[in-house]
Coordinates of C-alpha atoms and ligand atoms in Angstrom, one line a residue:
Chain A
X99 CA 0.2 0.2 -0.2
X100 CA 3.0 2.2 0.1
X101 CA 3.5 4.7 2.9
X102 CA 0.9 5.8 5.2
X103 CA 0.4 9.2 5.8
X104 CA -0.7 9.9 9.3
X105 CA -2.4 12.9 10.5
X106 CA -0.3 15.4 12.3
X107 CA -2.5 15.0 15.2
X108 CA -1.1 11.8 16.1
X109 CA 2.1 13.3 16.8
X110 CA 1.1 16.3 18.7
X111 CA -0.8 14.7 21.7
X112 CA 2.0 14.7 24.5
X113 CA 2.1 11.6 26.5
X114 CA 0.7 11.5 30.0
X115 CA 3.2 12.6 32.7
X116 CA 2.6 10.0 35.3
X117 CA 2.4 6.4 33.8
X118 CA 0.2 3.9 36.1
X119 CA 0.0 0.7 34.4
X120 CA -3.3 -0.5 36.1
X121 CA -5.1 2.8 35.6
X122 CA -3.9 2.7 32.0
X123 CA -5.4 -0.9 31.6
X124 CA -8.4 0.2 33.3
X125 CA -9.0 3.5 31.3
X126 CA -8.2 1.3 28.0
X127 CA -11.0 -1.4 29.0
X128 CA -13.6 1.8 29.6
X129 CA -12.6 3.1 26.3
X130 CA -12.9 -0.4 24.5
X131 CA -16.3 -0.8 25.8
X132 CA -17.7 2.3 25.0
X133 CA -16.7 2.9 21.3
X134 CA -19.1 5.5 19.9
X135 CA -18.8 5.7 16.3
X136 CA -19.1 8.5 13.9
X137 CA -22.5 8.9 12.3
X138 CA -21.8 8.8 8.6
X139 CA -21.9 6.1 5.5
X140 CA -20.7 6.6 2.1
X141 CA -22.1 3.7 0.1
X142 CA -24.0 0.6 0.1
X143 CA -22.1 -0.8 3.3
X144 CA -23.5 1.7 5.6
X145 CA -26.8 -0.1 5.0
X146 CA -25.0 -3.0 6.6
X147 CA -23.9 -0.7 9.5
X148 CA -27.3 0.3 10.1
X149 CA -28.6 -3.0 10.3
X150 CA -25.8 -3.8 12.6
X151 CA -27.4 -1.1 15.0
X152 CA -31.1 -2.4 14.5
X153 CA -32.9 -5.0 16.4
X154 CA -31.6 -8.2 14.9
X155 CA -27.7 -7.6 15.6
X156 CA -28.0 -5.1 18.2
X157 CA -24.3 -3.3 18.3
X158 CA -25.6 -1.5 21.6
X159 CA -25.3 -5.0 23.5
X160 CA -21.4 -3.7 23.6
X161 CA -22.2 -0.3 24.2
X162 CA -21.1 1.1 20.9
X163 CA -24.5 2.0 19.3
X164 CA -24.1 5.7 20.5
X165 CA -23.7 7.0 16.9
X166 CA -22.4 10.6 17.3
X167 CA -23.2 13.2 14.8
X168 CA -20.5 15.2 15.7
X169 CA -16.7 14.0 15.1
X170 CA -15.9 15.9 18.5
X171 CA -17.9 13.2 20.4
X172 CA -16.9 10.1 18.4
X173 CA -14.2 7.4 19.0
X174 CA -14.5 5.4 16.3
X175 CA -14.8 6.1 12.3
X176 CA -16.2 3.3 10.3
X177 CA -15.6 4.3 6.9
X178 CA -18.4 2.4 5.1
X179 CA -18.4 2.4 1.5
X180 CA -16.6 3.5 -1.7
X181 CA -14.4 6.4 -1.2
X182 CA -14.6 8.8 -4.1
X183 CA -11.7 11.3 -4.8
X184 CA -14.2 14.0 -4.1
X185 CA -15.2 12.6 -0.9
X186 CA -11.7 11.7 0.5
X187 CA -11.0 15.5 1.8
X188 CA -14.1 15.7 3.6
X189 CA -13.5 12.2 5.5
X190 CA -10.1 13.2 6.2
X191 CA -11.2 16.6 7.8
X192 CA -13.8 14.6 9.7
X193 CA -11.0 12.3 11.0
X194 CA -8.8 15.4 11.9
X195 CA -11.6 16.7 13.8
X196 CA -11.9 13.6 16.2
X197 CA -10.4 14.1 19.4
X198 CA -7.8 11.3 20.6
X199 CA -8.0 8.6 21.2
X200 CA -9.5 7.6 17.9
X201 CA -9.6 4.5 15.6
X202 CA -10.7 3.8 12.3
X203 CA -12.3 0.7 10.9
X204 CA -12.4 0.2 7.2
X205 CA -15.6 -1.6 6.5
X206 CA -16.3 -3.7 3.0
X207 CA -14.0 -4.3 0.1
X208 CA -14.1 -0.6 -1.1
X209 CA -12.8 0.7 1.9
X210 CA -10.1 -1.9 2.3
X211 CA -8.8 -1.7 -1.6
X212 CA -11.6 -0.2 -3.9
X213 CA -13.4 -3.3 -4.1
X214 CA -15.3 -4.1 -7.4
X215 CA -14.4 -0.5 -8.8
X216 CA -10.7 -1.2 -9.3
X217 CA -10.0 -1.8 -13.0
X218 CA -7.3 0.0 -15.1
X219 CA -7.5 3.6 -15.9
X220 CA -10.2 4.1 -13.1
X221 CA -10.3 7.8 -12.3
X222 CA -12.7 8.2 -9.7
X223 CA -12.2 6.4 -6.2
X224 CA -9.5 6.1 -3.7
X225 CA -8.3 2.3 -3.6
X226 CA -8.6 1.8 0.1
X227 CA -9.0 3.9 3.4
X228 CA -5.7 3.1 4.3
X229 CA -4.3 5.6 1.5
X230 CA -4.9 8.4 3.9
X231 CA -6.1 7.1 7.1
X232 CA -4.4 4.7 9.8
X233 CA -6.7 2.0 9.6
X234 CA -7.1 -0.4 12.8
X235 CA -9.3 -3.1 11.6
X236 CA -10.4 -4.3 8.0
X237 CA -13.6 -6.1 7.8
X238 CA -14.0 -7.9 4.5
X239 CA -16.9 -8.6 2.6
X240 CA -19.0 -6.9 -0.3
X241 CA -21.1 -6.0 1.9
X242 CA -19.8 -7.6 4.9
X243 CA -22.5 -9.0 7.2
X244 CA -23.5 -7.3 10.2
X245 CA -22.1 -10.1 12.3
X246 CA -18.8 -9.1 10.6
X247 CA -19.2 -5.7 11.9
X248 CA -19.5 -6.7 15.3
X249 CA -16.5 -9.1 15.0
X250 CA -14.6 -6.0 13.8
X251 CA -15.8 -4.1 16.8
X252 CA -14.7 -7.1 19.1
X253 CA -11.5 -7.2 17.2
X254 CA -10.9 -3.4 17.7
X255 CA -11.5 -4.1 21.6
X256 CA -8.8 -6.9 21.4
X257 CA -6.5 -4.2 19.9
X258 CA -7.2 -1.6 22.2
X259 CA -7.0 -3.7 25.6
X260 CA -5.0 -7.0 24.4
X261 CA -7.8 -9.1 25.8
X262 CA -10.6 -10.9 23.6
X263 CA -14.2 -11.0 24.7
X264 CA -15.0 -14.1 23.1
X265 CA -12.7 -16.9 21.7
X266 CA -12.3 -16.5 18.0
X267 CA -14.8 -19.2 16.1
X268 CA -12.9 -21.4 13.5
X269 CA -14.9 -21.0 10.0
X270 CA -16.2 -24.5 9.4
X271 CA -16.6 -24.0 5.5
X272 CA -12.7 -24.0 4.9
X273 CA -12.3 -27.4 6.1
X274 CA -14.8 -28.9 3.8
X275 CA -13.4 -27.0 0.9
X276 CA -10.0 -28.3 1.6
X277 CA -10.8 -32.0 1.9
Chain B
X634 CA -35.2 25.2 59.8
X635 CA -32.0 26.8 60.5
X636 CA -29.3 26.3 57.5
X637 CA -26.0 25.8 59.4
X638 CA -22.9 25.3 57.4
X639 CA -22.9 21.7 58.1
X640 CA -26.4 21.3 57.2
X641 CA -25.8 23.2 53.9
X642 CA -22.8 21.2 53.2
X643 CA -24.6 17.7 53.6
X644 CA -27.4 19.0 51.6
X645 CA -25.2 19.9 48.6
X646 CA -23.3 16.7 49.0
X647 CA -26.2 14.8 48.6
X648 CA -28.0 16.8 46.0
X649 CA -24.8 16.4 44.0
X650 CA -24.9 12.4 44.5
X651 CA -28.4 12.3 43.8
X652 CA -27.9 14.4 40.6
X653 CA -25.1 12.7 39.4
X654 CA -26.3 9.3 40.0
X655 CA -29.4 10.1 38.5
X656 CA -27.9 11.3 35.5
X657 CA -25.7 8.3 35.0
X658 CA -28.4 6.1 35.6
X659 CA -30.9 7.5 33.5
X660 CA -28.6 7.3 30.4
X661 CA -28.6 3.7 31.1
X662 CA -32.5 3.7 31.4
X663 CA -33.0 5.6 28.2
X664 CA -30.5 3.2 26.3
X665 CA -32.2 0.1 27.9
X666 CA -35.7 1.7 27.2
X667 CA -34.8 2.4 23.4
X668 CA -33.6 -1.1 23.0
X669 CA -36.9 -2.3 24.4
X670 CA -39.1 -0.2 22.3
X671 CA -37.3 -1.3 19.2
X672 CA -37.4 -4.9 20.3
X673 CA -33.7 -5.4 21.0
X674 CA -31.8 -6.1 24.8
X675 CA -30.0 -2.9 24.5
X676 CA -26.4 -2.7 26.6
X677 CA -25.9 -6.1 27.9
X678 CA -22.4 -7.4 28.0
X679 CA -20.7 -4.7 30.2
X680 CA -21.6 -6.0 33.6
X681 CA -25.0 -7.4 34.6
X682 CA -27.5 -6.0 32.3
X683 CA -25.2 -3.5 30.9
X684 CA -25.1 -2.0 34.4
X685 CA -21.6 -0.9 34.1
X686 CA -22.3 1.0 31.0
X687 CA -22.6 4.5 32.6
X688 CA -19.3 4.7 34.6
X689 CA -17.6 3.0 31.5
X690 CA -18.9 5.9 29.7
X691 CA -17.9 8.6 32.2
X692 CA -14.5 7.0 32.4
X693 CA -14.2 7.3 28.5
X694 CA -15.4 10.6 28.3
X695 CA -13.3 12.2 31.0
X696 CA -10.0 10.6 29.5
X697 CA -10.9 11.8 26.1
X698 CA -8.8 14.7 24.9
X699 CA -10.7 18.2 25.8
X700 CA -10.4 19.7 22.5
X701 CA -10.9 23.6 22.2
X702 CA -11.3 24.5 18.5
X703 CA -9.4 27.4 17.6
X704 CA -11.0 30.7 17.1
X705 CA -13.6 30.0 19.6
X706 CA -14.3 32.5 22.7
X707 CA -12.7 30.6 25.2
X708 CA -14.3 32.0 28.4
X709 CA -17.6 31.4 27.2
X710 CA -17.0 28.1 25.7
X711 CA -15.7 26.9 28.9
X712 CA -18.5 28.4 31.1
X713 CA -21.4 27.0 29.2
X714 CA -21.5 23.1 30.3
X715 CA -20.9 24.3 33.9
X716 CA -23.9 26.7 33.3
X717 CA -25.9 24.0 31.9
X718 CA -25.2 21.9 35.2
X719 CA -25.2 24.4 37.8
X720 CA -29.0 25.5 37.6
X721 CA -30.3 22.2 38.0
X722 CA -28.1 21.3 41.1
X723 CA -29.4 24.6 42.7
X724 CA -32.8 24.1 42.0
X725 CA -32.8 20.5 44.2
X726 CA -32.3 22.7 47.0
X727 CA -35.8 23.7 47.2
X728 CA -37.4 20.6 46.0
X729 CA -39.3 18.9 49.0
X730 CA -38.9 15.0 48.7
X731 CA -41.3 14.5 51.5
X732 CA -42.2 16.5 54.6
X733 CA -38.8 16.8 56.2
X734 CA -36.6 15.6 53.4
X735 CA -35.9 19.2 52.0
X736 CA -32.6 20.9 51.9
X737 CA -34.2 24.4 52.5
X738 CA -38.0 24.9 51.8
X739 CA -38.0 29.0 50.1
X740 CA -41.4 30.6 50.2
X741 CA -40.9 31.3 46.5
X742 CA -39.7 27.8 45.5
X743 CA -41.7 27.7 42.4
X744 CA -40.5 31.1 41.4
X745 CA -36.7 30.3 41.9
X746 CA -37.2 26.8 40.2
X747 CA -38.3 29.0 37.2
X748 CA -35.8 31.4 37.5
X749 CA -32.8 28.7 37.3
X750 CA -34.8 27.1 34.5
X751 CA -34.3 30.3 32.2
X752 CA -30.6 30.5 33.4
X753 CA -30.4 26.9 31.6
X754 CA -31.9 28.2 28.4
X755 CA -29.0 30.7 28.8
X756 CA -26.4 28.2 28.6
X757 CA -27.8 26.8 25.5
X758 CA -27.3 30.3 23.8
X759 CA -24.0 30.7 25.3
X760 CA -22.6 27.4 24.3
X761 CA -23.9 27.9 20.6
X762 CA -22.5 31.7 20.4
X763 CA -19.1 30.7 21.9
X764 CA -18.3 27.6 19.7
X765 CA -17.9 29.6 16.5
X766 CA -20.1 27.0 14.4
X767 CA -22.7 28.1 12.4
X768 CA -24.7 24.7 12.9
X769 CA -24.5 25.3 17.0
X770 CA -25.4 28.9 16.6
X771 CA -28.5 28.3 14.8
X772 CA -29.4 25.2 16.9
X773 CA -28.7 27.4 20.0
X774 CA -31.4 30.2 18.7
X775 CA -33.9 27.4 18.1
X776 CA -33.5 26.1 21.7
X777 CA -33.6 29.2 23.1
X778 CA -36.9 30.1 21.0
X779 CA -38.3 26.9 22.1
X780 CA -37.3 27.1 25.8
X781 CA -39.0 30.8 25.8
X782 CA -42.2 29.8 24.0
X783 CA -42.9 26.9 26.6
X784 CA -41.9 28.7 29.5
X785 CA -44.8 30.8 29.1
X786 CA -47.7 28.3 29.0
X787 CA -45.8 26.5 31.9
X788 CA -45.9 29.5 34.0
X789 CA -49.5 30.5 33.5
X790 CA -50.5 27.0 34.4
X791 CA -48.2 27.2 37.4
X792 CA -50.1 30.3 38.6
X793 CA -53.3 28.5 38.3
X794 CA -51.9 25.9 41.0
X795 CA -50.6 28.8 43.0
X796 CA -54.0 30.0 42.8
X797 CA -55.7 27.2 44.1
X798 CA -53.0 26.3 47.1
X799 CA -52.4 29.9 48.0
X800 CA -48.8 29.6 48.3
X801 CA -45.3 29.7 46.2
X802 CA -43.8 27.3 48.7
X803 CA -43.4 23.7 47.0
X804 CA -43.8 22.1 50.2
X805 CA -46.9 23.9 51.0
X806 CA -48.4 23.2 47.3
X807 CA -47.4 19.4 48.1
X808 CA -49.2 19.3 51.6
X809 CA -52.2 20.9 50.5
X810 CA -52.7 17.9 48.3
X811 CA -52.3 15.3 51.1
X812 CA -55.0 12.6 51.9
X813 CA -55.5 10.4 48.9
X814 CA -55.3 10.4 45.1
X815 CA -58.5 12.3 45.1
X816 CA -57.3 15.3 46.8
X817 CA -54.7 15.7 43.8
X818 CA -54.6 18.8 41.7
X819 CA -54.8 17.0 38.6
X820 CA -58.6 16.0 39.3
X821 CA -61.1 18.8 38.4
X822 CA -64.0 17.5 40.5
X823 CA -63.3 18.5 44.1
X824 CA -63.7 21.8 46.0
X825 CA -59.9 22.7 46.5
X826 CA -59.7 23.7 42.8
X827 CA -63.1 25.1 42.7
X828 CA -64.8 22.1 40.5
X829 CA -62.4 23.3 37.4
X830 CA -63.0 20.1 35.0
X831 CA -60.2 21.8 33.0
X832 CA -57.7 20.4 35.6
X833 CA -56.5 17.5 33.5
X834 CA -55.8 19.6 30.7
X835 CA -53.7 21.9 32.7
X836 CA -51.7 18.8 33.9
X837 CA -51.3 17.7 30.2
X838 CA -50.2 21.3 29.2
X839 CA -47.6 21.5 32.0
X840 CA -46.5 17.6 30.9
X841 CA -45.9 18.8 27.3
X842 CA -44.0 22.0 28.5
X843 CA -41.8 20.0 30.8
X844 CA -40.9 17.7 27.9
X845 CA -40.5 20.7 25.5
X846 CA -38.4 22.5 28.4
X847 CA -35.9 19.9 28.7
X848 CA -35.3 19.9 24.8
X849 CA -36.4 16.1 24.3
X850 CA -38.0 14.5 21.4
X851 CA -40.2 15.0 20.1
X852 CA -39.4 18.6 20.7
X853 CA -35.3 18.2 20.4
X854 CA -35.3 20.8 17.9
X855 CA -31.9 21.9 18.9
X856 CA -30.1 18.6 18.3
X857 CA -31.7 17.9 14.9
X858 CA -29.0 15.5 13.9
X859 CA -29.9 15.4 10.2
X860 CA -30.2 19.3 9.8
X861 CA -27.7 20.6 12.5
X862 CA -25.0 18.1 13.1
X863 CA -25.0 17.7 16.9
X864 CA -26.9 21.0 17.8
X865 CA -25.3 23.5 20.4
X866 CA -22.9 21.1 21.9
X867 CA -21.5 20.0 18.2
X868 CA -17.8 21.6 19.2
X869 CA -17.8 19.9 22.9
X870 CA -15.6 17.0 23.2
X871 CA -15.1 15.1 26.3
X872 CA -16.4 16.2 29.5
X873 CA -17.8 19.1 28.3
X874 CA -20.2 17.1 26.1
X875 CA -20.6 14.9 29.2
X876 CA -22.0 17.9 31.4
X877 CA -24.6 18.9 28.8
X878 CA -25.7 15.5 29.1
X879 CA -25.8 15.3 32.7
X880 CA -27.6 18.8 32.8
X881 CA -30.2 17.3 30.8
X882 CA -30.8 14.4 32.6
X883 CA -31.0 16.4 36.0
X884 CA -33.4 18.9 34.3
X885 CA -35.7 15.8 33.3
X886 CA -35.6 14.8 37.1
X887 CA -36.5 18.5 37.9
X888 CA -39.3 18.5 35.3
X889 CA -40.4 15.3 37.0
X890 CA -40.4 16.6 40.6
X891 CA -42.2 19.8 39.3
X892 CA -45.1 17.9 37.7
X893 CA -45.3 15.6 40.9
X894 CA -45.3 18.4 43.3
X895 CA -47.9 20.6 41.3
X896 CA -50.4 17.8 39.9
X897 CA -49.7 14.5 41.7
X898 CA -49.6 15.4 45.2
X899 CA -46.0 15.0 46.0
X900 CA -45.2 12.5 48.5
X901 CA -48.7 11.9 49.4
X902 CA -49.9 8.4 49.1
X903 CA -52.6 7.4 47.0
X904 CA -54.9 5.9 49.8
X905 CA -54.5 7.3 53.4
X906 CA -54.2 4.6 55.8
X907 CA -53.4 5.9 59.0
X908 CA -51.9 2.5 60.4
X909 CA -49.9 2.0 57.2
X910 CA -46.2 2.8 57.8
X911 CA -45.3 4.1 54.4
X912 CA -48.5 6.5 54.0
X913 CA -47.1 9.8 53.1
X914 CA -43.6 8.6 52.3
X915 CA -40.6 9.7 50.2
X916 CA -41.0 6.4 48.7
X917 CA -44.2 7.5 46.8
X918 CA -42.7 10.8 45.8
X919 CA -39.7 8.7 44.1
X920 CA -42.2 6.2 42.5
X921 CA -44.2 9.3 40.8
X922 CA -41.1 11.1 39.7
X923 CA -39.7 7.7 38.2
X924 CA -43.1 6.7 36.4
X925 CA -43.1 10.3 34.9
X926 CA -39.4 9.8 33.7
X927 CA -40.5 6.6 32.2
X928 CA -43.2 8.2 30.3
X929 CA -40.6 10.8 28.9
X930 CA -38.3 8.2 27.8
X931 CA -41.4 6.2 26.3
X932 CA -42.5 9.3 24.4
X933 CA -38.9 9.8 23.3
X934 CA -38.4 6.7 21.6
X935 CA -42.2 6.7 20.0
X936 CA -42.6 9.9 18.4
X937 CA -40.7 11.5 15.6
X938 CA -39.1 14.9 15.6
X939 CA -41.6 17.7 14.9
X940 CA -40.8 20.6 12.9
X941 CA -39.9 23.9 14.3
X942 CA -43.0 25.4 12.9
X943 CA -45.1 22.7 14.2
X944 CA -43.3 23.2 17.8
X945 CA -43.7 27.1 17.7
X946 CA -47.5 26.9 16.8
X947 CA -48.1 24.5 19.2
X948 CA -47.1 26.7 21.9
X949 CA -48.2 30.1 20.9
X950 CA -51.5 29.4 19.1
X951 CA -52.7 26.4 21.5
X952 CA -51.0 26.0 24.8
X953 CA -50.7 29.6 25.6
X954 CA -54.4 30.6 24.7
X955 CA -55.7 27.8 26.4
X956 CA -53.6 28.1 29.7
X957 CA -54.7 31.7 29.8
X958 CA -58.3 30.8 29.5
X959 CA -57.6 28.0 32.2
X960 CA -56.2 30.5 34.6
X961 CA -59.0 32.9 34.2
X962 CA -61.6 30.2 34.5
X963 CA -59.7 29.0 37.6
X964 CA -59.9 32.3 39.2
X965 CA -63.4 32.9 38.6
X966 CA -64.4 29.5 40.0
X967 CA -62.3 29.7 43.1
X968 CA -64.5 33.0 43.6
X969 CA -67.7 31.2 43.0
X970 CA -66.7 28.1 45.2
Ligands
SF4_1161 S1 -17.6 -3.3 -0.3 FE1 -19.3 -3.8 -2.0 S2 -21.3 -3.2 -0.6 FE2 -19.6 -2.2 0.4 S3 -19.7 0.0 -0.4 FE3 -18.1 -1.1 -1.5 S4 -19.6 -2.0 -3.4 FE4 -20.6 -1.0 -1.8

């Protein structure tokens, strides 16, 4: 993917003077369990994101259903959809407006690598959110199912705390395919 | 009741604890309630039944970067959240939870609560003005016009109750309704209110105004996400936002207390049984306010948001004329009976 250009904000936030390991762990646990996403969807994957928040899948079980409309109050940016070149500056601005600590989830093939819109000579889209954002978790699929987004959020919690809520499930279909 | 220093300190401490706990756990109730109205469980995984969610959110908000955007009016920007929380706290000083549980019964308690409610409206204006954001500005103008519009019918209807009970003291207003649910001001067919059968309607008016005063759905025009980003607290991160949130829930509790005291008999038990130990107990008061808060949450997750015109029309064209007429009628009927 080449060199990632991180937002300048990441480097300007000073480290805390007093380092307390236990308190840090506790704070990280709290941060991981109250991930408020930013309300915005760019393409079809956003529909799946809405589905994740709705009754059947219920993102709120993990305390992550508080979709904040203002970037100042959001913790995680879910890039849900195709990033057109026209939209990218707006997304970058939104990311820069979020206060630290902040995370990015790339939802769907479009946000990972451009998805179905990549072909020779394409001029309209950016091939992956990681071209201009520091992405923490990639959720593949076109579109990913809501369970996949929930798994992505649990994976992000894993990344923040170093502790996983539930053990990973080995996908069954792969074994069938291999034999 | 003499207000010694220790007395005052204890009262303030209890008030802060009550408000803080209420604000935190009403958020939990709200999220749980939202879940149940939408047929999903709501917060479940963090603690039993998601009960740890409010402290977790609190710690997260406190440890988030407190961002002051460039170009804002710093003093005003920082004062606004405190201004949102502070009047709500102060108002608890005069609210009587029962005959004895009241920090300081002021003889113009009603007036004081309305005065501080107006200060709460100002905090919205200041927040929008200070944050140098056009959405926040529009939203705060909306919120203030709404607060002003709904304060008028609320005040006029409160005057009706003041006429009936002849006092501005909240304790006395509540005490005048003791002795069974048929003595509560919400019922029109009793001598105390001059057989004014419009009493249930004035209860409705004050209830609607209480919902609108606290800027809650369906009247949360100030926070219309689809038009105004996040409303007047668009630029607030971290605990600045947290304080606005807590202030909102504290205001809800105050609105519920006010409705309970004015119309539902305060701490009076529905049936007066002399030998029953819980007659006229603080438990009744808490039961009533939490039932009203439950209805607030119910309304919020049931009705869609109105338009700003619908909102202002409701107040200026219906609520104010009706409440004026009601005031006139009550005064006349009290003279007759
Ligand atoms: S990954 Fe597929 S579903 Fe998602 S935005 Fe792209 S095209 Fe749409």
